[in-house]
Short mmCIF file of C-alpha atoms and ligand atoms in Angstrom, two decimals:
data_model
loop_
_atom_site.label_atom_id
_atom_site.label_comp_id
_atom_site.label_asym_id
_atom_site.label_seq_id
_atom_site.Cartn_x
_atom_site.Cartn_y
_atom_site.Cartn_z
CA MET A 32 -80.68 80.89 -7.75
CA ALA A 33 -82.47 81.94 -10.90
CA GLU A 34 -85.61 79.98 -11.68
CA LEU A 35 -85.05 80.24 -15.41
CA GLU A 36 -81.83 80.96 -17.18
CA LEU A 37 -81.01 81.30 -20.86
CA VAL A 38 -77.35 80.90 -21.73
CA GLY A 39 -76.26 82.06 -25.18
CA LEU A 40 -79.51 80.81 -26.70
CA SER A 41 -79.49 80.90 -30.50
CA LYS A 42 -81.76 79.71 -33.28
CA ARG A 43 -80.90 79.60 -36.94
CA TYR A 44 -83.37 78.99 -39.76
CA GLY A 45 -81.26 78.33 -42.83
CA ARG A 46 -78.96 81.35 -43.04
CA ASP A 47 -81.09 83.51 -40.76
CA LEU A 48 -80.01 83.86 -37.17
CA VAL A 49 -83.39 84.70 -35.63
CA LEU A 50 -82.27 84.26 -32.03
CA ASP A 51 -78.76 85.51 -31.46
CA ASP A 52 -76.87 84.57 -28.33
CA VAL A 53 -79.55 85.51 -25.80
CA SER A 54 -78.56 85.24 -22.15
CA LEU A 55 -80.84 86.25 -19.33
CA SER A 56 -82.14 85.01 -16.04
CA VAL A 57 -85.52 85.25 -14.37
CA GLN A 58 -85.82 85.04 -10.60
CA GLU A 59 -88.38 83.01 -8.71
CA GLY A 60 -91.76 84.75 -8.69
CA GLU A 61 -90.59 87.40 -11.10
CA LEU A 62 -92.59 88.57 -14.11
CA VAL A 63 -90.45 89.50 -17.07
CA THR A 64 -92.07 91.00 -20.15
CA VAL A 65 -90.40 90.58 -23.52
CA LEU A 66 -90.84 93.60 -25.75
CA GLY A 67 -89.79 93.81 -29.36
CA GLN A 68 -90.99 94.59 -32.83
CA SER A 69 -92.61 92.02 -35.05
CA GLY A 70 -89.99 89.50 -36.17
CA SER A 71 -87.54 90.28 -33.36
CA GLY A 72 -87.55 86.66 -32.17
CA LYS A 73 -89.90 86.80 -29.18
CA THR A 74 -92.02 83.78 -30.09
CA THR A 75 -88.95 81.82 -31.15
CA MET A 76 -87.42 82.47 -27.74
CA LEU A 77 -90.54 81.41 -25.88
CA ARG A 78 -90.98 78.28 -27.98
CA SER A 79 -87.34 77.36 -27.50
CA ILE A 80 -87.79 77.59 -23.73
CA ALA A 81 -90.97 75.50 -23.77
CA GLY A 82 -89.48 72.90 -26.10
CA PHE A 83 -91.49 73.44 -29.28
CA VAL A 84 -88.41 74.75 -31.06
CA THR A 85 -84.97 73.11 -30.85
CA PRO A 86 -82.31 75.79 -30.37
CA SER A 87 -79.25 75.80 -32.61
CA GLY A 88 -77.00 76.71 -29.70
CA GLY A 89 -76.92 77.64 -26.04
CA ASP A 90 -78.87 76.27 -23.12
CA VAL A 91 -82.09 76.63 -21.13
CA LEU A 92 -81.72 76.02 -17.41
CA VAL A 93 -84.51 75.58 -14.89
CA HIS A 94 -83.21 75.82 -11.34
CA GLY A 95 -79.71 75.43 -12.69
CA ARG A 96 -80.36 72.26 -14.69
CA SER A 97 -80.53 72.03 -18.46
CA VAL A 98 -83.97 71.07 -19.77
CA LEU A 99 -82.99 70.87 -23.43
CA ASN A 100 -83.17 67.10 -23.43
CA ALA A 101 -86.36 66.96 -21.39
CA PRO A 102 -89.65 66.40 -23.22
CA ILE A 103 -92.04 69.35 -23.34
CA ASN A 104 -94.33 68.02 -20.62
CA GLN A 105 -91.49 67.36 -18.19
CA ARG A 106 -89.90 70.78 -18.19
CA GLY A 107 -92.14 72.29 -15.54
CA ILE A 108 -92.99 75.04 -17.99
CA GLY A 109 -96.52 76.03 -19.02
CA ILE A 110 -97.31 78.07 -22.08
CA VAL A 111 -100.34 80.18 -22.98
CA PHE A 112 -100.58 80.71 -26.71
CA GLN A 113 -101.71 83.87 -28.41
CA ASN A 114 -104.88 82.26 -29.80
CA TYR A 115 -105.52 80.35 -26.53
CA ALA A 116 -105.63 77.06 -28.53
CA LEU A 117 -108.65 75.79 -26.57
CA PHE A 118 -110.46 72.66 -27.73
CA PRO A 119 -113.80 73.94 -29.04
CA HIS A 120 -115.69 70.68 -28.50
CA LEU A 121 -114.60 70.30 -24.86
CA SER A 122 -116.16 72.10 -21.90
CA VAL A 123 -114.20 74.55 -19.79
CA ARG A 124 -113.69 71.80 -17.18
CA GLN A 125 -112.47 69.32 -19.79
CA ASN A 126 -110.16 71.89 -21.36
CA VAL A 127 -108.56 72.68 -18.01
CA GLY A 128 -108.27 68.99 -17.09
CA TYR A 129 -106.84 67.90 -20.42
CA GLY A 130 -103.17 67.89 -19.43
CA LEU A 131 -103.92 65.96 -16.25
CA ARG A 132 -105.84 63.30 -18.20
CA VAL A 133 -102.94 62.96 -20.61
CA ARG A 134 -100.73 62.40 -17.59
CA ARG A 135 -103.16 59.69 -16.42
CA LEU A 136 -103.78 61.09 -12.98
CA PRO A 137 -106.52 59.44 -10.89
CA ARG A 138 -109.97 60.81 -11.71
CA HIS A 139 -110.70 62.20 -8.26
CA GLU A 140 -107.41 64.05 -8.23
CA ILE A 141 -108.10 65.54 -11.64
CA ARG A 142 -111.53 66.67 -10.48
CA GLU A 143 -110.10 68.22 -7.34
CA ARG A 144 -107.29 70.07 -9.05
CA VAL A 145 -109.49 71.33 -11.87
CA ASP A 146 -112.10 72.61 -9.42
CA ARG A 147 -109.49 74.43 -7.41
CA GLU A 148 -108.01 75.96 -10.54
CA LEU A 149 -111.38 77.09 -11.87
CA ASP A 150 -112.07 78.70 -8.52
CA ARG A 151 -108.74 80.52 -8.55
CA VAL A 152 -109.44 82.11 -11.90
CA MET A 153 -113.10 82.69 -11.01
CA LEU A 154 -114.50 80.44 -13.72
CA THR A 155 -116.49 77.99 -11.56
CA PRO A 156 -119.86 79.26 -12.87
CA TYR A 157 -118.71 78.60 -16.45
CA ALA A 158 -117.28 75.11 -15.91
CA ASP A 159 -119.75 73.34 -18.20
CA ARG A 160 -119.74 75.82 -21.05
CA LYS A 161 -117.88 75.37 -24.30
CA PRO A 162 -115.22 77.96 -25.27
CA GLY A 163 -117.56 79.32 -27.96
CA GLN A 164 -119.99 80.34 -25.22
CA LEU A 165 -117.42 82.48 -23.40
CA SER A 166 -116.17 86.02 -23.82
CA GLY A 167 -112.63 86.61 -24.99
CA GLY A 168 -111.50 87.41 -21.47
CA GLN A 169 -113.08 84.27 -20.05
CA GLN A 170 -111.43 82.16 -22.74
CA GLN A 171 -108.16 83.75 -21.84
CA ARG A 172 -108.63 82.68 -18.23
CA VAL A 173 -109.39 79.12 -19.33
CA ALA A 174 -106.08 79.11 -21.19
CA VAL A 175 -104.31 80.40 -18.09
CA ALA A 176 -106.04 77.83 -15.85
CA ARG A 177 -105.14 75.04 -18.26
CA ALA A 178 -101.50 76.02 -17.98
CA LEU A 179 -101.55 76.55 -14.19
CA VAL A 180 -103.35 73.33 -13.29
CA LEU A 181 -100.22 71.41 -14.23
CA ARG A 182 -98.42 73.39 -11.51
CA PRO A 183 -95.62 74.63 -13.68
CA ARG A 184 -92.93 76.61 -11.96
CA ILE A 185 -92.74 78.82 -14.98
CA VAL A 186 -95.51 80.11 -17.23
CA LEU A 187 -94.83 81.63 -20.64
CA PHE A 188 -97.39 83.92 -22.27
CA ASP A 189 -97.19 84.73 -25.98
CA GLU A 190 -99.18 87.91 -26.59
CA PRO A 191 -102.26 86.47 -24.92
CA PHE A 192 -104.20 89.74 -25.07
CA SER A 193 -103.38 90.83 -28.59
CA ASN A 194 -106.85 90.21 -29.99
CA LEU A 195 -108.74 92.01 -27.27
CA ASP A 196 -109.96 95.58 -27.05
CA ALA A 197 -108.04 98.14 -25.01
CA MET A 198 -110.40 98.15 -21.99
CA LEU A 199 -110.58 94.40 -21.59
CA ARG A 200 -106.87 94.18 -22.15
CA GLU A 201 -106.19 96.57 -19.33
CA SER A 202 -108.43 94.77 -16.85
CA LEU A 203 -107.05 91.34 -17.80
CA ARG A 204 -103.56 92.68 -17.45
CA ARG A 205 -104.33 93.69 -13.86
CA GLU A 206 -106.01 90.35 -13.17
CA LEU A 207 -103.05 88.43 -14.50
CA ARG A 208 -100.66 90.53 -12.49
CA ASP A 209 -102.64 89.88 -9.28
CA LEU A 210 -102.92 86.17 -10.00
CA GLN A 211 -99.22 85.88 -10.71
CA LYS A 212 -98.27 87.64 -7.48
CA ARG A 213 -100.80 85.61 -5.49
CA LEU A 214 -99.79 82.23 -6.89
CA ARG A 215 -96.14 83.23 -7.12
CA PHE A 216 -95.31 81.51 -10.35
CA THR A 217 -92.46 82.78 -12.48
CA ALA A 218 -93.59 84.31 -15.74
CA MET A 219 -92.39 85.52 -19.08
CA PHE A 220 -94.88 87.57 -21.05
CA VAL A 221 -94.34 88.52 -24.68
CA THR A 222 -95.92 91.63 -26.09
CA HIS A 223 -95.23 94.32 -28.63
CA ASP A 224 -97.33 96.84 -26.74
CA GLN A 225 -94.89 99.01 -24.81
CA ARG A 226 -97.49 100.13 -22.28
CA GLU A 227 -98.44 96.56 -21.52
CA ALA A 228 -94.78 95.59 -21.22
CA MET A 229 -94.11 98.33 -18.68
CA ALA A 230 -97.37 97.99 -16.73
CA LEU A 231 -96.97 94.26 -16.09
CA ALA A 232 -93.30 93.83 -15.59
CA ASP A 233 -90.90 93.52 -12.73
CA ARG A 234 -88.34 93.74 -15.52
CA VAL A 235 -88.60 94.30 -19.25
CA ALA A 236 -86.40 92.42 -21.72
CA VAL A 237 -86.07 94.34 -24.98
CA MET A 238 -85.42 92.28 -28.12
CA ARG A 239 -84.17 93.60 -31.41
CA GLY A 240 -83.20 91.56 -34.45
CA GLY A 241 -82.94 88.37 -32.40
CA ARG A 242 -80.74 89.94 -29.73
CA LEU A 243 -81.52 90.93 -26.19
CA VAL A 244 -80.54 94.61 -26.24
CA GLN A 245 -81.55 95.72 -22.76
CA MET A 246 -83.12 94.29 -19.64
CA GLY A 247 -84.18 96.26 -16.61
CA ALA A 248 -86.99 97.68 -14.50
CA PRO A 249 -89.63 99.54 -16.54
CA THR A 250 -88.37 102.93 -15.33
CA ASP A 251 -84.79 101.99 -16.29
CA VAL A 252 -85.58 101.05 -19.86
CA TYR A 253 -87.94 103.99 -20.30
CA GLU A 254 -85.79 106.65 -18.65
CA ARG A 255 -82.40 105.19 -19.45
CA PRO A 256 -82.66 103.34 -22.75
CA ALA A 257 -79.32 101.93 -23.90
CA HIS A 258 -79.73 103.46 -27.32
CA ARG A 259 -82.08 105.44 -29.51
CA ALA A 260 -83.95 102.51 -31.05
CA ILE A 261 -84.90 101.34 -27.55
CA ALA A 262 -85.97 104.85 -26.61
CA GLU A 263 -88.37 104.88 -29.55
CA LEU A 264 -89.65 101.38 -28.91
CA LEU A 265 -90.72 102.37 -25.40
CA GLY A 266 -92.66 105.50 -26.24
CA ARG A 267 -92.64 108.88 -27.95
CA ALA A 268 -89.21 110.42 -27.87
CA ASN A 269 -87.37 113.52 -28.95
CA LEU A 270 -83.97 112.28 -30.07
CA LEU A 271 -81.70 115.25 -30.52
CA ASP A 272 -78.34 114.93 -32.24
CA CYS A 273 -76.20 117.34 -30.26
CA GLU A 274 -72.71 118.77 -30.25
CA PRO A 275 -70.64 118.97 -27.11
CA ALA A 276 -69.69 122.51 -26.07
CA THR A 277 -68.37 124.45 -23.12
CA GLY A 278 -70.32 127.21 -21.42
CA GLU A 279 -68.97 130.58 -20.30
CA ASP A 280 -68.68 129.18 -16.80
CA GLY A 281 -66.44 126.38 -18.12
CA ARG A 282 -69.09 123.70 -17.62
CA ALA A 283 -69.71 121.14 -20.29
CA LEU A 284 -73.01 121.54 -22.10
CA LEU A 285 -74.70 120.47 -25.32
CA ARG A 286 -75.92 122.36 -28.36
CA TRP A 287 -78.79 121.35 -30.55
CA ARG A 288 -79.39 123.54 -33.60
CA GLY A 289 -77.88 126.48 -31.78
CA HIS A 290 -79.95 125.98 -28.61
CA THR A 291 -78.16 125.30 -25.35
CA LEU A 292 -78.95 122.17 -23.36
CA ARG A 293 -77.86 121.59 -19.80
CA THR A 294 -77.97 118.11 -18.38
CA ASP A 295 -77.48 116.48 -15.00
CA ASP A 296 -75.87 113.55 -16.83
CA ASP A 297 -72.13 113.17 -16.91
CA LEU A 298 -70.88 114.38 -20.28
CA ALA A 299 -67.39 112.98 -19.88
CA GLY A 300 -68.08 109.80 -21.83
CA ALA A 301 -70.63 111.25 -24.24
CA GLY A 302 -68.36 111.25 -27.32
CA ALA A 303 -68.22 113.64 -30.27
CA ASP A 304 -71.87 113.41 -31.32
CA PRO A 305 -74.01 112.70 -28.31
CA CYS A 306 -77.68 111.87 -28.72
CA VAL A 307 -80.12 113.32 -26.22
CA LEU A 308 -83.41 111.75 -25.26
CA LEU A 309 -86.03 114.24 -24.13
CA ARG A 310 -89.44 112.68 -23.46
CA PRO A 311 -92.37 114.84 -24.65
CA GLU A 312 -94.02 114.75 -21.22
CA TYR A 313 -91.06 116.63 -19.73
CA VAL A 314 -91.38 119.51 -22.19
CA ALA A 315 -93.47 122.42 -20.91
CA VAL A 316 -95.03 124.81 -23.39
CA ARG A 317 -96.19 128.37 -22.84
CA PRO A 318 -97.39 131.05 -25.24
CA GLY A 319 -94.96 133.70 -26.51
CA ALA A 320 -91.25 133.94 -27.29
CA PRO A 321 -88.57 133.19 -24.68
CA ASP A 322 -87.52 136.24 -22.75
CA PRO A 323 -84.69 136.34 -22.00
CA PRO A 324 -83.13 133.36 -23.83
CA ALA A 325 -81.84 130.72 -21.44
CA PRO A 326 -80.52 127.14 -21.54
CA ASN A 327 -83.06 124.32 -21.79
CA GLN A 328 -85.64 126.34 -23.61
CA LEU A 329 -86.34 127.38 -27.15
CA GLY A 330 -88.73 129.56 -29.03
CA GLY A 331 -90.69 128.23 -31.95
CA VAL A 332 -94.05 127.96 -33.58
CA LEU A 333 -96.67 125.44 -32.71
CA SER A 334 -97.01 123.57 -35.97
CA SER A 335 -99.65 121.02 -34.99
CA VAL A 336 -101.66 119.76 -32.05
CA GLU A 337 -103.09 116.24 -31.92
CA TYR A 338 -105.93 115.70 -29.48
CA HIS A 339 -105.63 112.55 -27.33
CA GLY A 340 -108.30 113.23 -24.72
CA SER A 341 -106.25 113.19 -21.53
CA SER A 342 -103.41 115.03 -23.24
CA ARG A 343 -102.54 116.76 -26.49
CA LEU A 344 -99.43 116.07 -28.50
CA ALA A 345 -97.88 119.24 -29.87
CA VAL A 346 -95.23 119.61 -32.53
CA ILE A 347 -93.10 122.70 -32.08
CA THR A 348 -90.93 123.88 -34.96
CA GLU A 349 -87.91 125.99 -34.05
CA PRO A 350 -86.55 128.69 -36.44
CA GLY A 351 -84.00 126.30 -38.04
CA GLY A 352 -86.72 123.80 -38.93
CA GLY A 353 -86.02 121.32 -36.14
CA THR A 354 -89.05 119.86 -34.41
CA LEU A 355 -89.80 118.99 -30.82
CA LEU A 356 -92.70 116.93 -29.49
CA ALA A 357 -94.40 118.06 -26.30
CA ASP A 358 -97.29 116.63 -24.31
CA LEU A 359 -99.69 119.40 -23.42
CA ARG A 360 -101.54 118.36 -20.31
CA ALA A 361 -104.33 120.86 -20.41
CA GLY A 362 -106.26 121.97 -17.38
CA PRO A 363 -109.59 123.70 -18.02
CA ALA A 364 -108.05 127.08 -17.24
CA ASP A 365 -104.91 126.64 -19.36
CA PRO A 366 -104.44 129.02 -22.28
CA TYR A 367 -105.62 127.62 -25.54
CA LEU A 368 -102.74 127.10 -27.96
CA ALA A 369 -103.44 126.82 -31.66
CA PRO A 370 -101.25 125.93 -34.64
CA GLY A 371 -99.34 129.00 -35.78
CA ASP A 372 -98.95 130.43 -32.26
CA PRO A 373 -95.47 131.45 -31.16
CA VAL A 374 -94.50 129.38 -28.10
CA THR A 375 -91.65 128.70 -25.72
CA ALA A 376 -90.73 125.12 -24.90
CA SER A 377 -88.69 124.45 -21.77
CA TRP A 378 -87.52 121.46 -19.77
CA PRO A 379 -85.47 120.66 -16.68
CA ALA A 380 -81.83 119.55 -16.85
CA ALA A 381 -82.81 116.22 -15.27
CA ALA A 382 -84.95 115.45 -18.34
CA VAL A 383 -81.99 115.75 -20.72
CA ARG A 384 -80.74 112.17 -21.01
CA VAL A 385 -77.56 111.49 -22.90
CA ILE A 386 -77.80 108.09 -24.56
CA GLY A 387 -75.71 106.09 -27.00
CA SER A 388 -76.77 106.12 -30.62
N1 ATP B 566 -90.16 77.97 -38.70
C1 ATP B 566 -89.52 79.04 -39.20
N2 ATP B 566 -88.78 78.94 -40.32
C2 ATP B 566 -88.13 80.01 -40.80
N3 ATP B 566 -88.13 81.23 -40.25
C3 ATP B 566 -88.85 81.38 -39.13
C4 ATP B 566 -89.58 80.31 -38.53
N4 ATP B 566 -90.20 80.78 -37.43
C5 ATP B 566 -89.87 82.08 -37.33
N5 ATP B 566 -89.06 82.46 -38.33
C6 ATP B 566 -88.48 83.80 -38.54
O1 ATP B 566 -87.81 84.17 -37.38
C7 ATP B 566 -87.96 85.56 -37.12
C8 ATP B 566 -88.50 85.75 -35.70
O2 ATP B 566 -89.81 85.25 -35.63
P1 ATP B 566 -90.67 85.27 -34.30
O3 ATP B 566 -91.93 84.57 -34.58
O4 ATP B 566 -89.84 84.75 -33.19
O5 ATP B 566 -90.88 86.82 -34.13
P2 ATP B 566 -91.76 87.62 -33.06
O6 ATP B 566 -90.84 88.56 -32.36
O7 ATP B 566 -92.54 86.67 -32.22
O8 ATP B 566 -92.72 88.47 -34.00
P3 ATP B 566 -94.30 88.84 -33.82
O9 ATP B 566 -94.33 90.04 -32.91
O10 ATP B 566 -94.70 89.22 -35.21
O11 ATP B 566 -95.02 87.66 -33.29
C9 ATP B 566 -88.88 86.09 -38.19
O12 ATP B 566 -88.11 86.75 -39.16
C10 ATP B 566 -89.53 84.84 -38.75
O13 ATP B 566 -89.85 85.01 -40.09
MG1 MG B 567 -94.61 86.25 -32.01
#
């Protein structure tokens, strides 16, 4: 049975439907990330689950039972807010123990549970410090410990790393992932960073305009996005508006600006104007014009190269003015390509993904 289930969850503010009929389920011990642009309804969804927002319709089930009428602190759901919301005047120990004191647990039990929790998140040496005396990452762990000490079955995270620098973010992400797998709680983690969403998740839930538009393993949503907006949300994408055609051998193929594309995908259901997703990292680039012309390649001019350290992002302009992005993964011995150079871009048929528009 699913640990957490949303059934047709909706939220209306005045005339705005900001959460629109969202249904999904999260399995026990699973970590689902929620990815979506600003304003897509991620926080509203999380707050509706935790009980800070009253939904306009639908239901929230925990282990098959509706929690909509349960008070916030009896839902078995913890939440870690974006700004951590720690009490500045309380020590780390007092912050973590706060929820247990509110619940009037015996003092020795509070002490015991707080100590164990601090140990689990490796904060024992900092127990007597105030939040202001901690680094951002340590504060983040206090917020996590404060949620976990209540032993929720489900923990919700609302962009907890959004204020941190890229390095710290990456290490915290790994820490959180390890902790979650070790303690086996069920988690939902909101982010609008697509790398974070994919790196953390068992499954990614993609939100758009209040709707859940796709949910699947990171490779599914990245490689097989349900439509073009999702393809773009998950990373750089060449989205090519193609025409269906038939090759000399009678096989179905696609044409983009006069260039021939072969795909391993089934073209039977592709419709009259199929859209192709071709990720830049699957496009190989070599100097010179294509010779002889062949499917899944095109000649063009390198119009710009952006240096990213571990890779370079190239824009190739074909004779008709169409552009193609390609990741150049340069080894030290690779030929140096400069803007203005004639180049050939090529890609395998397996990289040509026909998606809905
Ligand atoms: N209390 C409210 N009253 C009216 N509208 C609201 C309220 N809270 C949120 N909204 C609106 O609902 C929509 C979704 O907001 P929400 O905070 O869920 O987005 P989000 O996906 O979390 O965005 P972000 O990535 O910026 O945090 C937005 O258009 C927002 O303006
Ligand atoms: Mg938000």
